Amino acid sequence: MNTLATADVGALLQLVPVQRAGLALLLAAVGLPVIGVIIVGLDIMPVRFAMMHVALFGIAVGLITGLDPMLCTLVACALAGAGVAPLARTPDGLSGAMGLLMSLAIAGALLLLAVSGVNASGAFALLWGSILSVGTADLVVLGALAVVVPVLFWWRRRDVGLLLYDRELAECSGVPVRALTAALLVLVAVAVAGAIKLTGALLVDALTLLPALAARRLGASLKSITLWAIGIGVAVNLTGFLLALWLDWPPGPVLVLTAGAVVLAVHLLSERRTTSWRAPASASRPSSH
């Protein structure tokens, strides 16, 4: 039985859609876990839900206008990321801005679909993903993210590190906090939109957030956390995808369960360090002595 299953997986791997899906997951594992590190560092967990709703709005626009829905999704998410940046004057403001964006985006999407009379099934299919329908355009987007995200992260590693460590300290150190925050938000938004095709909007955490959460337990510095996140992303994506092919299960849920199992396993390990690379709220305030 196992031999037959292994042979079936080997045959499936000869199919072009399966090869594209595997390549897409490999590319995603390079850039998207770094995005997860940014999400955790900026403490903007609601960004995934906000971009899911913005993506739905972009799909609705694409269906109505006849343009490529995924292109509309990428543009809508990029504009949304840049648009909320001015509202994010404080760390707490980021979460509030994402909540506002989420409400406006879903209202706009539902209104467009209702007024236009377009069949909404195509838009809501985005919530479930379709990894085997990954095309050349999707690979280009994921490939660009796999290059741009790590390069930008490394190029501005000092500024990014200070911003993720403590916003006020970054401002005092001359870091262009507003511009850098806006750039990171645009990257996060585009990355989430690019990942949606692979796992669906509801399961995008498997490619972004979960590897970063596991990496935070293993790394003692921002650099080591980032490297751990990428390594875990590659291992989880390839293992989960092969497991899904072998069991003939939907790849999206299997990827999430695989990533979740890694996070749980890592958190069962004893704590390796006593301090976090991020500054606690009390530590970010100057001492009165």
mmCIF file of C-alpha atoms in Angstrom:
data_model
loop_
_atom_site.group_PDB
_atom_site.id
_atom_site.type_symbol
_atom_site.label_atom_id
_atom_site.label_comp_id
_atom_site.label_asym_id
_atom_site.label_seq_id
_atom_site.Cartn_x
_atom_site.Cartn_y
_atom_site.Cartn_z
ATOM 1 C CA MET A 1 0.000 0.000 0.000
ATOM 2 C CA ASN A 2 2.825 2.402 0.918
ATOM 3 C CA THR A 3 4.694 1.521 -2.258
ATOM 4 C CA LEU A 4 1.612 2.274 -4.317
ATOM 5 C CA ALA A 5 1.105 5.566 -2.507
ATOM 6 C CA THR A 6 4.727 6.541 -3.053
ATOM 7 C CA ALA A 7 4.438 5.684 -6.731
ATOM 8 C CA ASP A 8 1.273 7.782 -6.976
ATOM 9 C CA VAL A 9 3.033 10.774 -5.435
ATOM 10 C CA GLY A 10 5.903 10.327 -7.890
ATOM 11 C CA ALA A 11 3.438 10.308 -10.777
ATOM 12 C CA LEU A 12 1.668 13.404 -9.439
ATOM 13 C CA LEU A 13 4.970 15.249 -9.211
ATOM 14 C CA GLN A 14 5.380 14.806 -12.964
ATOM 15 C CA LEU A 15 2.273 16.932 -13.586
ATOM 16 C CA VAL A 16 2.893 20.588 -14.470
ATOM 17 C CA PRO A 17 0.197 22.014 -12.109
ATOM 18 C CA VAL A 18 1.693 20.042 -9.206
ATOM 19 C CA GLN A 19 5.200 21.213 -10.084
ATOM 20 C CA ARG A 20 4.009 24.823 -10.223
ATOM 21 C CA ALA A 21 2.277 24.431 -6.880
ATOM 22 C CA GLY A 22 5.437 23.001 -5.317
ATOM 23 C CA LEU A 23 7.577 25.802 -6.756
ATOM 24 C CA ALA A 24 5.070 28.379 -5.515
ATOM 25 C CA LEU A 25 5.240 26.966 -1.988
ATOM 26 C CA LEU A 26 9.038 26.947 -2.103
ATOM 27 C CA LEU A 27 9.133 30.589 -3.206
ATOM 28 C CA ALA A 28 6.529 31.465 -0.586
ATOM 29 C CA ALA A 29 8.664 29.837 2.112
ATOM 30 C CA VAL A 30 11.483 32.304 1.414
ATOM 31 C CA GLY A 31 9.613 35.597 1.621
ATOM 32 C CA LEU A 32 6.394 35.048 3.539
ATOM 33 C CA PRO A 33 7.818 33.853 6.890
ATOM 34 C CA VAL A 34 9.837 37.093 6.974
ATOM 35 C CA ILE A 35 6.531 38.899 6.588
ATOM 36 C CA GLY A 36 5.312 36.888 9.566
ATOM 37 C CA VAL A 37 8.265 38.170 11.603
ATOM 38 C CA ILE A 38 7.234 41.722 10.682
ATOM 39 C CA ILE A 39 3.611 41.063 11.619
ATOM 40 C CA VAL A 40 4.641 39.705 15.008
ATOM 41 C CA GLY A 41 7.208 42.458 15.532
ATOM 42 C CA LEU A 42 4.772 45.273 14.743
ATOM 43 C CA ASP A 43 2.041 43.470 16.701
ATOM 44 C CA ILE A 44 -0.466 43.785 13.862
ATOM 45 C CA MET A 45 -2.134 40.382 13.984
ATOM 46 C CA PRO A 46 -5.409 41.790 12.570
ATOM 47 C CA VAL A 47 -3.619 42.599 9.307
ATOM 48 C CA ARG A 48 -4.372 39.104 7.941
ATOM 49 C CA PHE A 49 -8.098 39.526 8.434
ATOM 50 C CA ALA A 50 -8.051 43.075 7.097
ATOM 51 C CA MET A 51 -6.241 42.021 3.929
ATOM 52 C CA MET A 52 -8.586 39.069 3.503
ATOM 53 C CA HIS A 53 -11.477 41.527 3.297
ATOM 54 C CA VAL A 54 -9.526 43.883 1.040
ATOM 55 C CA ALA A 55 -8.719 40.919 -1.218
ATOM 56 C CA LEU A 56 -12.421 40.145 -1.409
ATOM 57 C CA PHE A 57 -13.012 43.745 -2.459
ATOM 58 C CA GLY A 58 -10.293 43.446 -5.125
ATOM 59 C CA ILE A 59 -11.830 40.244 -6.466
ATOM 60 C CA ALA A 60 -15.223 41.951 -6.654
ATOM 61 C CA VAL A 61 -13.714 44.833 -8.635
ATOM 62 C CA GLY A 62 -12.033 42.367 -10.997
ATOM 63 C CA LEU A 63 -15.253 40.431 -11.603
ATOM 64 C CA ILE A 64 -17.186 43.611 -12.334
ATOM 65 C CA THR A 65 -14.605 45.253 -14.595
ATOM 66 C CA GLY A 66 -13.417 42.106 -16.355
ATOM 67 C CA LEU A 67 -9.816 42.653 -15.201
ATOM 68 C CA ASP A 68 -7.659 39.913 -13.705
ATOM 69 C CA PRO A 69 -9.121 39.421 -10.195
ATOM 70 C CA MET A 70 -5.743 38.548 -8.635
ATOM 71 C CA LEU A 71 -4.140 41.653 -10.149
ATOM 72 C CA CYS A 72 -6.953 43.742 -8.710
ATOM 73 C CA THR A 73 -6.420 42.014 -5.363
ATOM 74 C CA LEU A 74 -2.696 42.812 -5.325
ATOM 75 C CA VAL A 75 -3.312 46.459 -6.238
ATOM 76 C CA ALA A 76 -6.113 46.829 -3.687
ATOM 77 C CA CYS A 77 -4.010 45.311 -0.899
ATOM 78 C CA ALA A 78 -0.970 47.430 -1.776
ATOM 79 C CA LEU A 79 -3.051 50.619 -1.760
ATOM 80 C CA ALA A 80 -4.728 49.568 1.484
ATOM 81 C CA GLY A 81 -1.367 48.954 3.143
ATOM 82 C CA ALA A 82 -0.126 52.379 2.084
ATOM 83 C CA GLY A 83 -3.438 53.995 3.007
ATOM 84 C CA VAL A 84 -3.477 52.878 6.638
ATOM 85 C CA ALA A 85 0.136 53.921 7.238
ATOM 86 C CA PRO A 86 -0.725 57.566 8.069
ATOM 87 C CA LEU A 87 -3.192 56.282 10.684
ATOM 88 C CA ALA A 88 -0.493 54.209 12.346
ATOM 89 C CA ARG A 89 1.170 56.977 14.342
ATOM 90 C CA THR A 90 1.433 54.725 17.380
ATOM 91 C CA PRO A 91 1.771 50.930 17.711
ATOM 92 C CA ASP A 92 -1.799 50.736 19.016
ATOM 93 C CA GLY A 93 -2.965 52.782 16.043
ATOM 94 C CA LEU A 94 -1.972 50.010 13.653
ATOM 95 C CA SER A 95 -4.515 47.608 15.093
ATOM 96 C CA GLY A 96 -7.210 50.262 15.082
ATOM 97 C CA ALA A 97 -6.462 51.177 11.460
ATOM 98 C CA MET A 98 -6.686 47.528 10.432
ATOM 99 C CA GLY A 99 -10.066 47.196 12.141
ATOM 100 C CA LEU A 100 -11.356 50.210 10.252
ATOM 101 C CA LEU A 101 -9.954 48.924 6.973
ATOM 102 C CA MET A 102 -11.527 45.508 7.499
ATOM 103 C CA SER A 103 -14.983 46.994 8.054
ATOM 104 C CA LEU A 104 -14.806 49.344 5.074
ATOM 105 C CA ALA A 105 -13.436 46.696 2.708
ATOM 106 C CA ILE A 106 -16.072 44.058 3.423
ATOM 107 C CA ALA A 107 -18.847 46.660 3.201
ATOM 108 C CA GLY A 108 -17.511 47.875 -0.143
ATOM 109 C CA ALA A 109 -17.156 44.332 -1.504
ATOM 110 C CA LEU A 110 -20.680 43.314 -0.511
ATOM 111 C CA LEU A 111 -22.122 46.537 -1.900
ATOM 112 C CA LEU A 112 -20.336 46.132 -5.235
ATOM 113 C CA LEU A 113 -21.472 42.529 -5.596
ATOM 114 C CA ALA A 114 -25.047 43.385 -4.665
ATOM 115 C CA VAL A 115 -25.361 46.416 -6.949
ATOM 116 C CA SER A 116 -23.648 44.804 -9.947
ATOM 117 C CA GLY A 117 -25.542 41.520 -9.731
ATOM 118 C CA VAL A 118 -22.326 39.576 -10.392
ATOM 119 C CA ASN A 119 -22.252 35.995 -9.149
ATOM 120 C CA ALA A 120 -20.438 36.188 -5.812
ATOM 121 C CA SER A 121 -19.303 32.556 -5.848
ATOM 122 C CA GLY A 122 -16.117 33.489 -7.707
ATOM 123 C CA ALA A 123 -15.228 36.086 -5.113
ATOM 124 C CA PHE A 124 -15.882 33.882 -2.107
ATOM 125 C CA ALA A 125 -13.909 31.024 -3.685
ATOM 126 C CA LEU A 126 -10.908 33.123 -2.733
ATOM 127 C CA LEU A 127 -11.493 32.148 0.889
ATOM 128 C CA TRP A 128 -10.551 28.526 0.136
ATOM 129 C CA GLY A 129 -7.620 28.929 -2.235
ATOM 130 C CA SER A 130 -6.682 26.844 -5.247
ATOM 131 C CA ILE A 131 -3.042 25.895 -5.086
ATOM 132 C CA LEU A 132 -3.124 23.647 -8.156
ATOM 133 C CA SER A 133 -4.394 26.536 -10.291
ATOM 134 C CA VAL A 134 -1.250 28.595 -9.661
ATOM 135 C CA GLY A 135 -0.186 30.232 -12.911
ATOM 136 C CA THR A 136 2.856 32.041 -14.269
ATOM 137 C CA ALA A 137 1.672 35.403 -12.937
ATOM 138 C CA ASP A 138 1.342 33.955 -9.434
ATOM 139 C CA LEU A 139 4.861 32.528 -9.620
ATOM 140 C CA VAL A 140 6.190 35.916 -10.728
ATOM 141 C CA VAL A 141 4.562 37.621 -7.734
ATOM 142 C CA LEU A 142 5.838 35.017 -5.272
ATOM 143 C CA GLY A 143 9.293 35.065 -6.883
ATOM 144 C CA ALA A 144 9.439 38.843 -6.580
ATOM 145 C CA LEU A 145 8.441 38.610 -2.914
ATOM 146 C CA ALA A 146 11.069 35.910 -2.336
ATOM 147 C CA VAL A 147 13.708 38.367 -3.573
ATOM 148 C CA VAL A 148 12.402 41.772 -2.454
ATOM 149 C CA VAL A 149 11.387 40.893 1.112
ATOM 150 C CA PRO A 150 14.690 39.293 2.261
ATOM 151 C CA VAL A 151 16.776 41.884 0.379
ATOM 152 C CA LEU A 152 14.897 44.828 1.900
ATOM 153 C CA PHE A 153 14.980 43.182 5.298
ATOM 154 C CA TRP A 154 18.751 42.708 5.080
ATOM 155 C CA TRP A 155 19.465 46.098 3.462
ATOM 156 C CA ARG A 156 17.613 48.014 6.180
ATOM 157 C CA ARG A 157 18.159 45.439 8.909
ATOM 158 C CA ARG A 158 19.316 48.001 11.471
ATOM 159 C CA ASP A 159 16.316 50.284 10.900
ATOM 160 C CA VAL A 160 13.869 47.379 10.739
ATOM 161 C CA GLY A 161 15.383 45.842 13.858
ATOM 162 C CA LEU A 162 15.054 49.093 15.810
ATOM 163 C CA LEU A 163 11.486 49.623 14.599
ATOM 164 C CA LEU A 164 10.409 46.122 15.580
ATOM 165 C CA TYR A 165 12.292 46.364 18.883
ATOM 166 C CA ASP A 166 10.933 49.732 19.984
ATOM 167 C CA ARG A 167 9.255 52.432 17.905
ATOM 168 C CA GLU A 168 10.265 55.341 20.130
ATOM 169 C CA LEU A 169 13.876 54.211 20.252
ATOM 170 C CA ALA A 170 13.863 53.967 16.455
ATOM 171 C CA GLU A 171 12.593 57.553 16.140
ATOM 172 C CA CYS A 172 15.248 58.816 18.567
ATOM 173 C CA SER A 173 17.910 56.964 16.548
ATOM 174 C CA GLY A 174 16.989 58.754 13.342
ATOM 175 C CA VAL A 175 15.069 55.943 11.699
ATOM 176 C CA PRO A 176 12.410 57.233 9.247
ATOM 177 C CA VAL A 177 9.701 55.416 11.172
ATOM 178 C CA ARG A 178 6.692 56.580 9.168
ATOM 179 C CA ALA A 179 8.208 55.860 5.756
ATOM 180 C CA LEU A 180 9.599 52.508 6.876
ATOM 181 C CA THR A 181 6.294 51.526 8.502
ATOM 182 C CA ALA A 182 4.451 52.416 5.298
ATOM 183 C CA ALA A 183 6.876 50.331 3.205
ATOM 184 C CA LEU A 184 6.555 47.358 5.552
ATOM 185 C CA LEU A 185 2.765 47.599 5.552
ATOM 186 C CA VAL A 186 2.687 47.591 1.749
ATOM 187 C CA LEU A 187 4.979 44.543 1.714
ATOM 188 C CA VAL A 188 2.817 42.775 4.282
ATOM 189 C CA ALA A 189 -0.356 43.554 2.341
ATOM 190 C CA VAL A 190 1.029 42.376 -1.013
ATOM 191 C CA ALA A 191 2.521 39.254 0.577
ATOM 192 C CA VAL A 192 -0.785 38.289 2.179
ATOM 193 C CA ALA A 193 -2.533 38.824 -1.150
ATOM 194 C CA GLY A 194 0.066 36.689 -2.924
ATOM 195 C CA ALA A 195 -0.326 33.879 -0.394
ATOM 196 C CA ILE A 196 -4.103 33.791 -0.657
ATOM 197 C CA LYS A 197 -3.993 31.848 -3.941
ATOM 198 C CA LEU A 198 -2.025 29.058 -2.263
ATOM 199 C CA THR A 199 -3.961 28.344 0.915
ATOM 200 C CA GLY A 200 -6.995 30.589 0.743
ATOM 201 C CA ALA A 201 -7.557 33.733 2.776
ATOM 202 C CA LEU A 202 -8.710 31.789 5.820
ATOM 203 C CA LEU A 203 -5.511 29.704 6.024
ATOM 204 C CA VAL A 204 -2.868 32.240 5.047
ATOM 205 C CA ASP A 205 -1.314 32.036 8.517
ATOM 206 C CA ALA A 206 0.337 28.732 7.564
ATOM 207 C CA LEU A 207 2.668 30.585 5.207
ATOM 208 C CA THR A 208 3.233 33.759 7.203
ATOM 209 C CA LEU A 209 2.487 33.820 10.912
ATOM 210 C CA LEU A 210 2.998 30.240 12.130
ATOM 211 C CA PRO A 211 6.645 29.875 10.994
ATOM 212 C CA ALA A 212 7.397 33.211 12.668
ATOM 213 C CA LEU A 213 5.762 32.130 15.923
ATOM 214 C CA ALA A 214 7.833 28.949 16.008
ATOM 215 C CA ALA A 215 10.992 30.848 15.084
ATOM 216 C CA ARG A 216 10.552 33.287 17.971
ATOM 217 C CA ARG A 217 10.918 30.353 20.344
ATOM 218 C CA LEU A 218 14.120 29.145 18.701
ATOM 219 C CA GLY A 219 15.958 32.359 17.857
ATOM 220 C CA ALA A 220 17.591 34.753 20.294
ATOM 221 C CA SER A 221 18.041 37.666 17.876
ATOM 222 C CA LEU A 222 16.117 39.166 14.992
ATOM 223 C CA LYS A 223 18.591 37.673 12.510
ATOM 224 C CA SER A 224 18.355 34.164 13.955
ATOM 225 C CA ILE A 225 14.565 34.408 14.244
ATOM 226 C CA THR A 226 14.336 35.382 10.583
ATOM 227 C CA LEU A 227 16.577 32.514 9.475
ATOM 228 C CA TRP A 228 14.647 30.054 11.630
ATOM 229 C CA ALA A 229 11.358 31.342 10.156
ATOM 230 C CA ILE A 230 12.555 30.762 6.594
ATOM 231 C CA GLY A 231 13.912 27.311 7.435
ATOM 232 C CA ILE A 232 10.694 26.298 9.158
ATOM 233 C CA GLY A 233 8.680 27.708 6.271
ATOM 234 C CA VAL A 234 10.579 25.619 3.713
ATOM 235 C CA ALA A 235 10.281 22.453 5.809
ATOM 236 C CA VAL A 236 6.589 22.938 6.586
ATOM 237 C CA ASN A 237 5.586 23.862 3.032
ATOM 238 C CA LEU A 238 7.359 20.964 1.352
ATOM 239 C CA THR A 239 6.395 18.411 4.015
ATOM 240 C CA GLY A 240 2.778 19.542 4.139
ATOM 241 C CA PHE A 241 2.447 19.559 0.356
ATOM 242 C CA LEU A 242 3.917 16.084 -0.086
ATOM 243 C CA LEU A 243 1.767 14.790 2.758
ATOM 244 C CA ALA A 244 -1.336 16.268 1.131
ATOM 245 C CA LEU A 245 -0.472 14.593 -2.179
ATOM 246 C CA TRP A 246 0.183 11.263 -0.468
ATOM 247 C CA LEU A 247 -3.082 11.326 1.507
ATOM 248 C CA ASP A 248 -5.059 12.953 -1.320
ATOM 249 C CA TRP A 249 -6.201 15.700 1.051
ATOM 250 C CA PRO A 250 -6.661 19.460 0.384
ATOM 251 C CA PRO A 251 -3.210 21.098 0.624
ATOM 252 C CA GLY A 252 -4.367 24.229 2.472
ATOM 253 C CA PRO A 253 -5.622 22.573 5.675
ATOM 254 C CA VAL A 254 -2.726 20.091 5.664
ATOM 255 C CA LEU A 255 -0.224 22.968 5.485
ATOM 256 C CA VAL A 256 -1.908 24.702 8.414
ATOM 257 C CA LEU A 257 -1.986 21.528 10.507
ATOM 258 C CA THR A 258 1.656 20.791 9.693
ATOM 259 C CA ALA A 259 2.731 24.317 10.630
ATOM 260 C CA GLY A 260 0.566 24.210 13.748
ATOM 261 C CA ALA A 261 2.147 20.924 14.822
ATOM 262 C CA VAL A 262 5.602 22.480 14.476
ATOM 263 C CA VAL A 263 4.568 25.496 16.568
ATOM 264 C CA LEU A 264 3.153 23.250 19.297
ATOM 265 C CA ALA A 265 6.229 21.011 19.266
ATOM 266 C CA VAL A 266 8.576 23.991 19.496
ATOM 267 C CA HIS A 267 6.618 25.479 22.395
ATOM 268 C CA LEU A 268 6.971 22.217 24.312
ATOM 269 C CA LEU A 269 10.730 22.752 24.347
ATOM 270 C CA SER A 270 12.284 24.375 27.367
ATOM 271 C CA GLU A 271 12.845 28.107 27.075
ATOM 272 C CA ARG A 272 16.300 28.723 25.600
ATOM 273 C CA ARG A 273 16.603 32.340 26.630
ATOM 274 C CA THR A 274 15.378 34.574 29.395
ATOM 275 C CA THR A 275 14.972 37.759 27.384
ATOM 276 C CA SER A 276 13.114 38.597 24.205
ATOM 277 C CA TRP A 277 14.576 40.452 21.229
ATOM 278 C CA ARG A 278 11.562 42.760 21.500
ATOM 279 C CA ALA A 279 11.515 45.349 24.260
ATOM 280 C CA PRO A 280 8.752 44.992 26.824
ATOM 281 C CA ALA A 281 6.576 48.036 27.290
ATOM 282 C CA SER A 282 8.230 48.909 30.584
ATOM 283 C CA ALA A 283 11.717 48.681 29.097
ATOM 284 C CA SER A 284 10.941 51.127 26.318
ATOM 285 C CA ARG A 285 10.448 53.978 28.760
ATOM 286 C CA PRO A 286 13.474 55.867 30.072
ATOM 287 C CA SER A 287 14.317 55.450 33.721
ATOM 288 C CA SER A 288 13.703 58.303 36.080
ATOM 289 C CA HIS A 289 17.063 57.632 37.844
#
